[in-house]
mmCIF file with all atom_site columns, C-alpha atoms in Angstrom:
data_model
loop_
_atom_site.group_PDB
_atom_site.id
_atom_site.type_symbol
_atom_site.label_atom_id
_atom_site.label_alt_id
_atom_site.label_comp_id
_atom_site.label_asym_id
_atom_site.label_entity_id
_atom_site.label_seq_id
_atom_site.pdbx_PDB_ins_code
_atom_site.Cartn_x
_atom_site.Cartn_y
_atom_site.Cartn_z
_atom_site.occupancy
_atom_site.B_iso_or_equiv
_atom_site.pdbx_formal_charge
_atom_site.auth_seq_id
_atom_site.auth_comp_id
_atom_site.auth_asym_id
_atom_site.auth_atom_id
_atom_site.pdbx_PDB_model_num
ATOM 1   C CA . MET W 1 1   ? 0.000   0.000  0.000  1.00 53.00 ? 1   MET W CA 1
ATOM 2   C CA . SER W 1 2   ? 1.347   3.380  -0.964 1.00 52.00 ? 2   SER W CA 1
ATOM 3   C CA . TYR W 1 3   ? 1.883   6.210  1.458  1.00 43.00 ? 3   TYR W CA 1
ATOM 4   C CA . ILE W 1 4   ? -0.955  8.213  -0.146 1.00 48.00 ? 4   ILE W CA 1
ATOM 5   C CA . GLU W 1 5   ? -3.390  5.289  0.091  1.00 53.00 ? 5   GLU W CA 1
ATOM 6   C CA . ASN W 1 6   ? -2.412  4.786  3.711  1.00 50.00 ? 6   ASN W CA 1
ATOM 7   C CA . MET W 1 7   ? -2.986  8.489  4.450  1.00 49.00 ? 7   MET W CA 1
ATOM 8   C CA . LYS W 1 8   ? -6.448  8.327  2.822  1.00 54.00 ? 8   LYS W CA 1
ATOM 9   C CA . ILE W 1 9   ? -7.391  5.373  5.017  1.00 55.00 ? 9   ILE W CA 1
ATOM 10  C CA . HIS W 1 10  ? -6.081  7.207  8.077  1.00 69.00 ? 10  HIS W CA 1
ATOM 11  C CA . LYS W 1 11  ? -8.060  10.348 7.182  1.00 82.00 ? 11  LYS W CA 1
ATOM 12  C CA . THR W 1 12  ? -11.263 8.361  6.578  1.00 82.00 ? 12  THR W CA 1
ATOM 13  C CA . ASP W 1 13  ? -10.871 6.628  9.952  1.00 87.00 ? 13  ASP W CA 1
ATOM 14  C CA . LEU W 1 14  ? -10.207 9.963  11.629 1.00 89.00 ? 14  LEU W CA 1
ATOM 15  C CA . TYR W 1 15  ? -13.209 11.595 9.949  1.00 91.00 ? 15  TYR W CA 1
ATOM 16  C CA . LYS W 1 16  ? -15.484 8.691  10.865 1.00 91.00 ? 16  LYS W CA 1
ATOM 17  C CA . ALA W 1 17  ? -14.348 8.863  14.488 1.00 92.00 ? 17  ALA W CA 1
ATOM 18  C CA . GLU W 1 18  ? -14.989 12.612 14.612 1.00 93.00 ? 18  GLU W CA 1
ATOM 19  C CA . LEU W 1 19  ? -18.346 12.189 12.848 1.00 95.00 ? 19  LEU W CA 1
ATOM 20  C CA . LYS W 1 20  ? -19.284 9.631  15.496 1.00 95.00 ? 20  LYS W CA 1
ATOM 21  C CA . LEU W 1 21  ? -18.626 12.252 18.183 1.00 96.00 ? 21  LEU W CA 1
ATOM 22  C CA . LEU W 1 22  ? -20.616 14.813 16.204 1.00 97.00 ? 22  LEU W CA 1
ATOM 23  C CA . SER W 1 23  ? -23.464 12.331 15.797 1.00 97.00 ? 23  SER W CA 1
ATOM 24  C CA . SER W 1 24  ? -23.545 11.719 19.534 1.00 97.00 ? 24  SER W CA 1
ATOM 25  C CA . ALA W 1 25  ? -23.576 15.454 20.275 1.00 98.00 ? 25  ALA W CA 1
ATOM 26  C CA . VAL W 1 26  ? -26.305 16.150 17.687 1.00 98.00 ? 26  VAL W CA 1
ATOM 27  C CA . ARG W 1 27  ? -28.354 13.227 19.028 1.00 97.00 ? 27  ARG W CA 1
ATOM 28  C CA . GLU W 1 28  ? -28.160 14.744 22.535 1.00 98.00 ? 28  GLU W CA 1
ATOM 29  C CA . LEU W 1 29  ? -29.140 18.146 21.146 1.00 98.00 ? 29  LEU W CA 1
ATOM 30  C CA . HIS W 1 30  ? -32.025 16.579 19.221 1.00 98.00 ? 30  HIS W CA 1
ATOM 31  C CA . ALA W 1 31  ? -33.290 14.891 22.399 1.00 97.00 ? 31  ALA W CA 1
ATOM 32  C CA . ALA W 1 32  ? -33.035 18.152 24.352 1.00 98.00 ? 32  ALA W CA 1
ATOM 33  C CA . LEU W 1 33  ? -34.977 19.990 21.651 1.00 98.00 ? 33  LEU W CA 1
ATOM 34  C CA . ILE W 1 34  ? -37.672 17.303 21.625 1.00 97.00 ? 34  ILE W CA 1
ATOM 35  C CA . ASN W 1 35  ? -37.984 17.515 25.413 1.00 95.00 ? 35  ASN W CA 1
ATOM 36  C CA . ASP W 1 36  ? -38.240 21.295 25.235 1.00 96.00 ? 36  ASP W CA 1
ATOM 37  C CA . ALA W 1 37  ? -40.878 21.135 22.487 1.00 95.00 ? 37  ALA W CA 1
ATOM 38  C CA . LYS W 1 38  ? -42.709 18.413 24.418 1.00 93.00 ? 38  LYS W CA 1
ATOM 39  C CA . ALA W 1 39  ? -42.870 20.623 27.531 1.00 92.00 ? 39  ALA W CA 1
ATOM 40  C CA . ASP W 1 40  ? -44.325 23.410 25.405 1.00 92.00 ? 40  ASP W CA 1
ATOM 41  C CA . TYR W 1 41  ? -46.777 21.008 23.736 1.00 93.00 ? 41  TYR W CA 1
ATOM 42  C CA . PHE W 1 42  ? -48.123 19.828 27.098 1.00 92.00 ? 42  PHE W CA 1
ATOM 43  C CA . LYS W 1 43  ? -47.907 23.197 28.901 1.00 90.00 ? 43  LYS W CA 1
ATOM 44  C CA . ASP W 1 44  ? -51.707 23.411 29.237 1.00 88.00 ? 44  ASP W CA 1
ATOM 45  C CA . ASP W 1 45  ? -51.877 19.865 30.631 1.00 88.00 ? 45  ASP W CA 1
ATOM 46  C CA . PRO W 1 46  ? -48.534 19.137 32.356 1.00 80.00 ? 46  PRO W CA 1
ATOM 47  C CA . GLU W 1 47  ? -49.991 16.023 34.015 1.00 82.00 ? 47  GLU W CA 1
ATOM 48  C CA . ALA W 1 48  ? -50.808 14.422 30.659 1.00 84.00 ? 48  ALA W CA 1
ATOM 49  C CA . THR W 1 49  ? -49.340 10.983 30.183 1.00 87.00 ? 49  THR W CA 1
ATOM 50  C CA . VAL W 1 50  ? -48.789 9.301  26.856 1.00 89.00 ? 50  VAL W CA 1
ATOM 51  C CA . SER W 1 51  ? -47.020 6.088  26.008 1.00 91.00 ? 51  SER W CA 1
ATOM 52  C CA . PRO W 1 52  ? -43.663 6.232  24.234 1.00 91.00 ? 52  PRO W CA 1
ATOM 53  C CA . LEU W 1 53  ? -45.368 4.942  21.071 1.00 95.00 ? 53  LEU W CA 1
ATOM 54  C CA . GLU W 1 54  ? -48.033 7.656  21.261 1.00 93.00 ? 54  GLU W CA 1
ATOM 55  C CA . MET W 1 55  ? -45.329 10.260 21.841 1.00 91.00 ? 55  MET W CA 1
ATOM 56  C CA . LEU W 1 56  ? -43.416 9.043  18.800 1.00 91.00 ? 56  LEU W CA 1
ATOM 57  C CA . LYS W 1 57  ? -46.581 9.383  16.717 1.00 94.00 ? 57  LYS W CA 1
ATOM 58  C CA . ILE W 1 58  ? -47.172 12.907 18.043 1.00 93.00 ? 58  ILE W CA 1
ATOM 59  C CA . ILE W 1 59  ? -43.575 13.911 17.308 1.00 92.00 ? 59  ILE W CA 1
ATOM 60  C CA . SER W 1 60  ? -43.784 12.396 13.821 1.00 93.00 ? 60  SER W CA 1
ATOM 61  C CA . ASP W 1 61  ? -47.182 13.774 12.834 1.00 95.00 ? 61  ASP W CA 1
ATOM 62  C CA . ASP W 1 62  ? -48.016 16.881 14.823 1.00 95.00 ? 62  ASP W CA 1
ATOM 63  C CA . PRO W 1 63  ? -47.098 20.208 13.204 1.00 95.00 ? 63  PRO W CA 1
ATOM 64  C CA . HIS W 1 64  ? -45.886 21.440 16.606 1.00 95.00 ? 64  HIS W CA 1
ATOM 65  C CA . PHE W 1 65  ? -42.816 19.223 16.160 1.00 96.00 ? 65  PHE W CA 1
ATOM 66  C CA . GLY W 1 66  ? -42.471 19.683 12.385 1.00 95.00 ? 66  GLY W CA 1
ATOM 67  C CA . TRP W 1 67  ? -39.624 22.182 12.670 1.00 96.00 ? 67  TRP W CA 1
ATOM 68  C CA . LEU W 1 68  ? -37.427 19.475 14.247 1.00 96.00 ? 68  LEU W CA 1
ATOM 69  C CA . ARG W 1 69  ? -37.526 17.297 11.147 1.00 95.00 ? 69  ARG W CA 1
ATOM 70  C CA . SER W 1 70  ? -34.678 19.207 9.517  1.00 95.00 ? 70  SER W CA 1
ATOM 71  C CA . LEU W 1 71  ? -32.366 18.183 12.346 1.00 97.00 ? 71  LEU W CA 1
ATOM 72  C CA . SER W 1 72  ? -33.771 14.643 12.330 1.00 96.00 ? 72  SER W CA 1
ATOM 73  C CA . TYR W 1 73  ? -32.983 14.279 8.623  1.00 96.00 ? 73  TYR W CA 1
ATOM 74  C CA . PHE W 1 74  ? -29.512 15.726 9.137  1.00 97.00 ? 74  PHE W CA 1
ATOM 75  C CA . LEU W 1 75  ? -28.843 13.147 11.843 1.00 97.00 ? 75  LEU W CA 1
ATOM 76  C CA . ILE W 1 76  ? -30.015 10.315 9.592  1.00 96.00 ? 76  ILE W CA 1
ATOM 77  C CA . ARG W 1 77  ? -27.719 11.453 6.747  1.00 96.00 ? 77  ARG W CA 1
ATOM 78  C CA . LEU W 1 78  ? -24.817 11.840 9.160  1.00 96.00 ? 78  LEU W CA 1
ATOM 79  C CA . ASP W 1 79  ? -25.265 8.352  10.588 1.00 95.00 ? 79  ASP W CA 1
ATOM 80  C CA . GLU W 1 80  ? -25.649 6.793  7.143  1.00 95.00 ? 80  GLU W CA 1
ATOM 81  C CA . ALA W 1 81  ? -22.353 8.318  6.013  1.00 93.00 ? 81  ALA W CA 1
ATOM 82  C CA . ARG W 1 82  ? -20.629 7.413  9.251  1.00 91.00 ? 82  ARG W CA 1
ATOM 83  C CA . ILE W 1 83  ? -21.517 3.704  9.080  1.00 91.00 ? 83  ILE W CA 1
ATOM 84  C CA . SER W 1 84  ? -21.097 3.406  5.325  1.00 91.00 ? 84  SER W CA 1
ATOM 85  C CA . LYS W 1 85  ? -18.234 1.372  3.900  1.00 90.00 ? 85  LYS W CA 1
ATOM 86  C CA . GLU W 1 86  ? -17.501 4.287  1.578  1.00 90.00 ? 86  GLU W CA 1
ATOM 87  C CA . PRO W 1 87  ? -14.536 6.481  2.487  1.00 90.00 ? 87  PRO W CA 1
ATOM 88  C CA . ILE W 1 88  ? -15.237 9.940  3.859  1.00 91.00 ? 88  ILE W CA 1
ATOM 89  C CA . GLU W 1 89  ? -13.362 12.766 2.220  1.00 90.00 ? 89  GLU W CA 1
ATOM 90  C CA . SER W 1 90  ? -12.661 16.258 3.471  1.00 91.00 ? 90  SER W CA 1
ATOM 91  C CA . GLU W 1 91  ? -15.382 17.561 1.134  1.00 94.00 ? 91  GLU W CA 1
ATOM 92  C CA . ASP W 1 92  ? -17.933 15.284 2.819  1.00 94.00 ? 92  ASP W CA 1
ATOM 93  C CA . VAL W 1 93  ? -16.934 16.611 6.231  1.00 94.00 ? 93  VAL W CA 1
ATOM 94  C CA . SER W 1 94  ? -17.231 20.176 4.948  1.00 95.00 ? 94  SER W CA 1
ATOM 95  C CA . ALA W 1 95  ? -20.690 19.450 3.545  1.00 96.00 ? 95  ALA W CA 1
ATOM 96  C CA . PHE W 1 96  ? -21.897 18.099 6.893  1.00 96.00 ? 96  PHE W CA 1
ATOM 97  C CA . THR W 1 97  ? -20.420 21.047 8.750  1.00 96.00 ? 97  THR W CA 1
ATOM 98  C CA . GLU W 1 98  ? -21.992 23.539 6.350  1.00 97.00 ? 98  GLU W CA 1
ATOM 99  C CA . SER W 1 99  ? -25.376 21.824 6.497  1.00 97.00 ? 99  SER W CA 1
ATOM 100 C CA . LEU W 1 100 ? -25.419 21.778 10.289 1.00 97.00 ? 100 LEU W CA 1
ATOM 101 C CA . GLU W 1 101 ? -24.236 25.367 10.558 1.00 97.00 ? 101 GLU W CA 1
ATOM 102 C CA . LYS W 1 102 ? -27.088 26.422 8.248  1.00 97.00 ? 102 LYS W CA 1
ATOM 103 C CA . LEU W 1 103 ? -29.433 24.893 10.805 1.00 96.00 ? 103 LEU W CA 1
ATOM 104 C CA . ILE W 1 104 ? -27.941 25.987 14.133 1.00 97.00 ? 104 ILE W CA 1
ATOM 105 C CA . GLY W 1 105 ? -25.651 28.823 13.071 1.00 94.00 ? 105 GLY W CA 1
ATOM 106 C CA . PRO W 1 106 ? -23.474 30.706 12.538 1.00 94.00 ? 106 PRO W CA 1
ATOM 107 C CA . ALA W 1 107 ? -24.073 30.294 8.773  1.00 95.00 ? 107 ALA W CA 1
ATOM 108 C CA . PRO W 1 108 ? -27.101 32.131 7.371  1.00 95.00 ? 108 PRO W CA 1
ATOM 109 C CA . ALA W 1 109 ? -30.247 30.110 8.047  1.00 95.00 ? 109 ALA W CA 1
ATOM 110 C CA . GLN W 1 110 ? -31.413 27.764 5.331  1.00 91.00 ? 110 GLN W CA 1
ATOM 111 C CA . ASN W 1 111 ? -34.615 27.045 7.266  1.00 93.00 ? 111 ASN W CA 1
ATOM 112 C CA . ILE W 1 112 ? -35.876 30.208 8.960  1.00 96.00 ? 112 ILE W CA 1
ATOM 113 C CA . ASP W 1 113 ? -38.589 28.402 10.953 1.00 95.00 ? 113 ASP W CA 1
ATOM 114 C CA . PHE W 1 114 ? -36.069 25.936 12.379 1.00 96.00 ? 114 PHE W CA 1
ATOM 115 C CA . ARG W 1 115 ? -33.578 28.677 13.235 1.00 97.00 ? 115 ARG W CA 1
ATOM 116 C CA . GLN W 1 116 ? -36.151 30.800 15.074 1.00 97.00 ? 116 GLN W CA 1
ATOM 117 C CA . GLN W 1 117 ? -37.525 27.849 17.044 1.00 96.00 ? 117 GLN W CA 1
ATOM 118 C CA . TYR W 1 118 ? -33.953 26.760 17.762 1.00 97.00 ? 118 TYR W CA 1
ATOM 119 C CA . ILE W 1 119 ? -32.871 30.157 19.069 1.00 97.00 ? 119 ILE W CA 1
ATOM 120 C CA . ASP W 1 120 ? -35.962 30.324 21.268 1.00 97.00 ? 120 ASP W CA 1
ATOM 121 C CA . ALA W 1 121 ? -35.200 26.868 22.739 1.00 97.00 ? 121 ALA W CA 1
ATOM 122 C CA . LEU W 1 122 ? -31.529 27.786 23.137 1.00 97.00 ? 122 LEU W CA 1
ATOM 123 C CA . HIS W 1 123 ? -32.457 30.768 25.308 1.00 96.00 ? 123 HIS W CA 1
ATOM 124 C CA . ARG W 1 124 ? -35.203 28.959 27.208 1.00 95.00 ? 124 ARG W CA 1
ATOM 125 C CA . ASP W 1 125 ? -33.655 25.590 28.061 1.00 97.00 ? 125 ASP W CA 1
ATOM 126 C CA . PRO W 1 126 ? -30.241 25.122 29.720 1.00 97.00 ? 126 PRO W CA 1
ATOM 127 C CA . LYS W 1 127 ? -30.041 21.521 28.434 1.00 98.00 ? 127 LYS W CA 1
ATOM 128 C CA . VAL W 1 128 ? -30.412 22.790 24.853 1.00 98.00 ? 128 VAL W CA 1
ATOM 129 C CA . ALA W 1 129 ? -27.711 25.406 25.505 1.00 98.00 ? 129 ALA W CA 1
ATOM 130 C CA . THR W 1 130 ? -25.352 22.802 26.978 1.00 98.00 ? 130 THR W CA 1
ATOM 131 C CA . SER W 1 131 ? -25.987 20.418 24.084 1.00 98.00 ? 131 SER W CA 1
ATOM 132 C CA . HIS W 1 132 ? -25.397 23.244 21.624 1.00 98.00 ? 132 HIS W CA 1
ATOM 133 C CA . GLY W 1 133 ? -21.983 23.777 23.204 1.00 98.00 ? 133 GLY W CA 1
ATOM 134 C CA . GLN W 1 134 ? -21.168 20.074 22.816 1.00 98.00 ? 134 GLN W CA 1
ATOM 135 C CA . VAL W 1 135 ? -22.100 20.219 19.128 1.00 98.00 ? 135 VAL W CA 1
ATOM 136 C CA . LYS W 1 136 ? -19.890 23.272 18.647 1.00 97.00 ? 136 LYS W CA 1
ATOM 137 C CA . MET W 1 137 ? -16.976 21.446 20.304 1.00 97.00 ? 137 MET W CA 1
ATOM 138 C CA . ALA W 1 138 ? -17.528 18.441 18.015 1.00 96.00 ? 138 ALA W CA 1
ATOM 139 C CA . LEU W 1 139 ? -17.538 20.756 14.990 1.00 97.00 ? 139 LEU W CA 1
ATOM 140 C CA . LEU W 1 140 ? -14.269 22.284 16.174 1.00 95.00 ? 140 LEU W CA 1
ATOM 141 C CA . ALA W 1 141 ? -12.739 18.802 16.504 1.00 93.00 ? 141 ALA W CA 1
ATOM 142 C CA . LEU W 1 142 ? -13.851 18.027 12.944 1.00 92.00 ? 142 LEU W CA 1
ATOM 143 C CA . ALA W 1 143 ? -12.249 21.227 11.666 1.00 93.00 ? 143 ALA W CA 1
ATOM 144 C CA . THR W 1 144 ? -9.047  20.310 13.478 1.00 92.00 ? 144 THR W CA 1
ATOM 145 C CA . ALA W 1 145 ? -9.111  16.818 11.933 1.00 89.00 ? 145 ALA W CA 1
ATOM 146 C CA . GLN W 1 146 ? -9.444  18.347 8.481  1.00 87.00 ? 146 GLN W CA 1
ATOM 147 C CA . LYS W 1 147 ? -6.299  20.436 9.042  1.00 87.00 ? 147 LYS W CA 1
ATOM 148 C CA . GLN W 1 148 ? -4.169  17.417 9.983  1.00 78.00 ? 148 GLN W CA 1
#
C-alpha cells in the first residue's frame, strides 16, 4: 500500500471517528430539543401521560414538532455516512459542517422556521444550551481533523 493510500485510510478513519462524536452530540441536542418542544406542547396539561409509542406518533405527525424534522434528517444522513463502507473525504466533512451550521448557526439560516424555534429553545432551556456547546466542540474537533 502506498503512502498516499495509507494516508487516505487514516483520514477516513479519523473523519469517521470525529463524525461519530458529532453524531452523539447532535443526538443529545435533538433529544433536548424534543424535550423542550414536548414541555411546550403539554404546557396546558402538564400532568398528561402518553405512552412512548403515542409520543413518537405525536412527534412524527403533529405540526408542533415539524420544525425538528430538519435536524432529524440531518442526523439520519450523518449516521448513514458514518456507518457506510464508503470512504469519507474532506469535502464530505465540509458538507456536513456547512449543512449543520445552516441549521444551528453561525451560517445564514437555510430554514428560517427551524432557526427561530432553535434560538428560542436555546435561550429557554439550559439543556439545549449545553448540548449546543457540545455540538460546537464536536464541529471544532472536525475542523481540526481536516487540518491534519
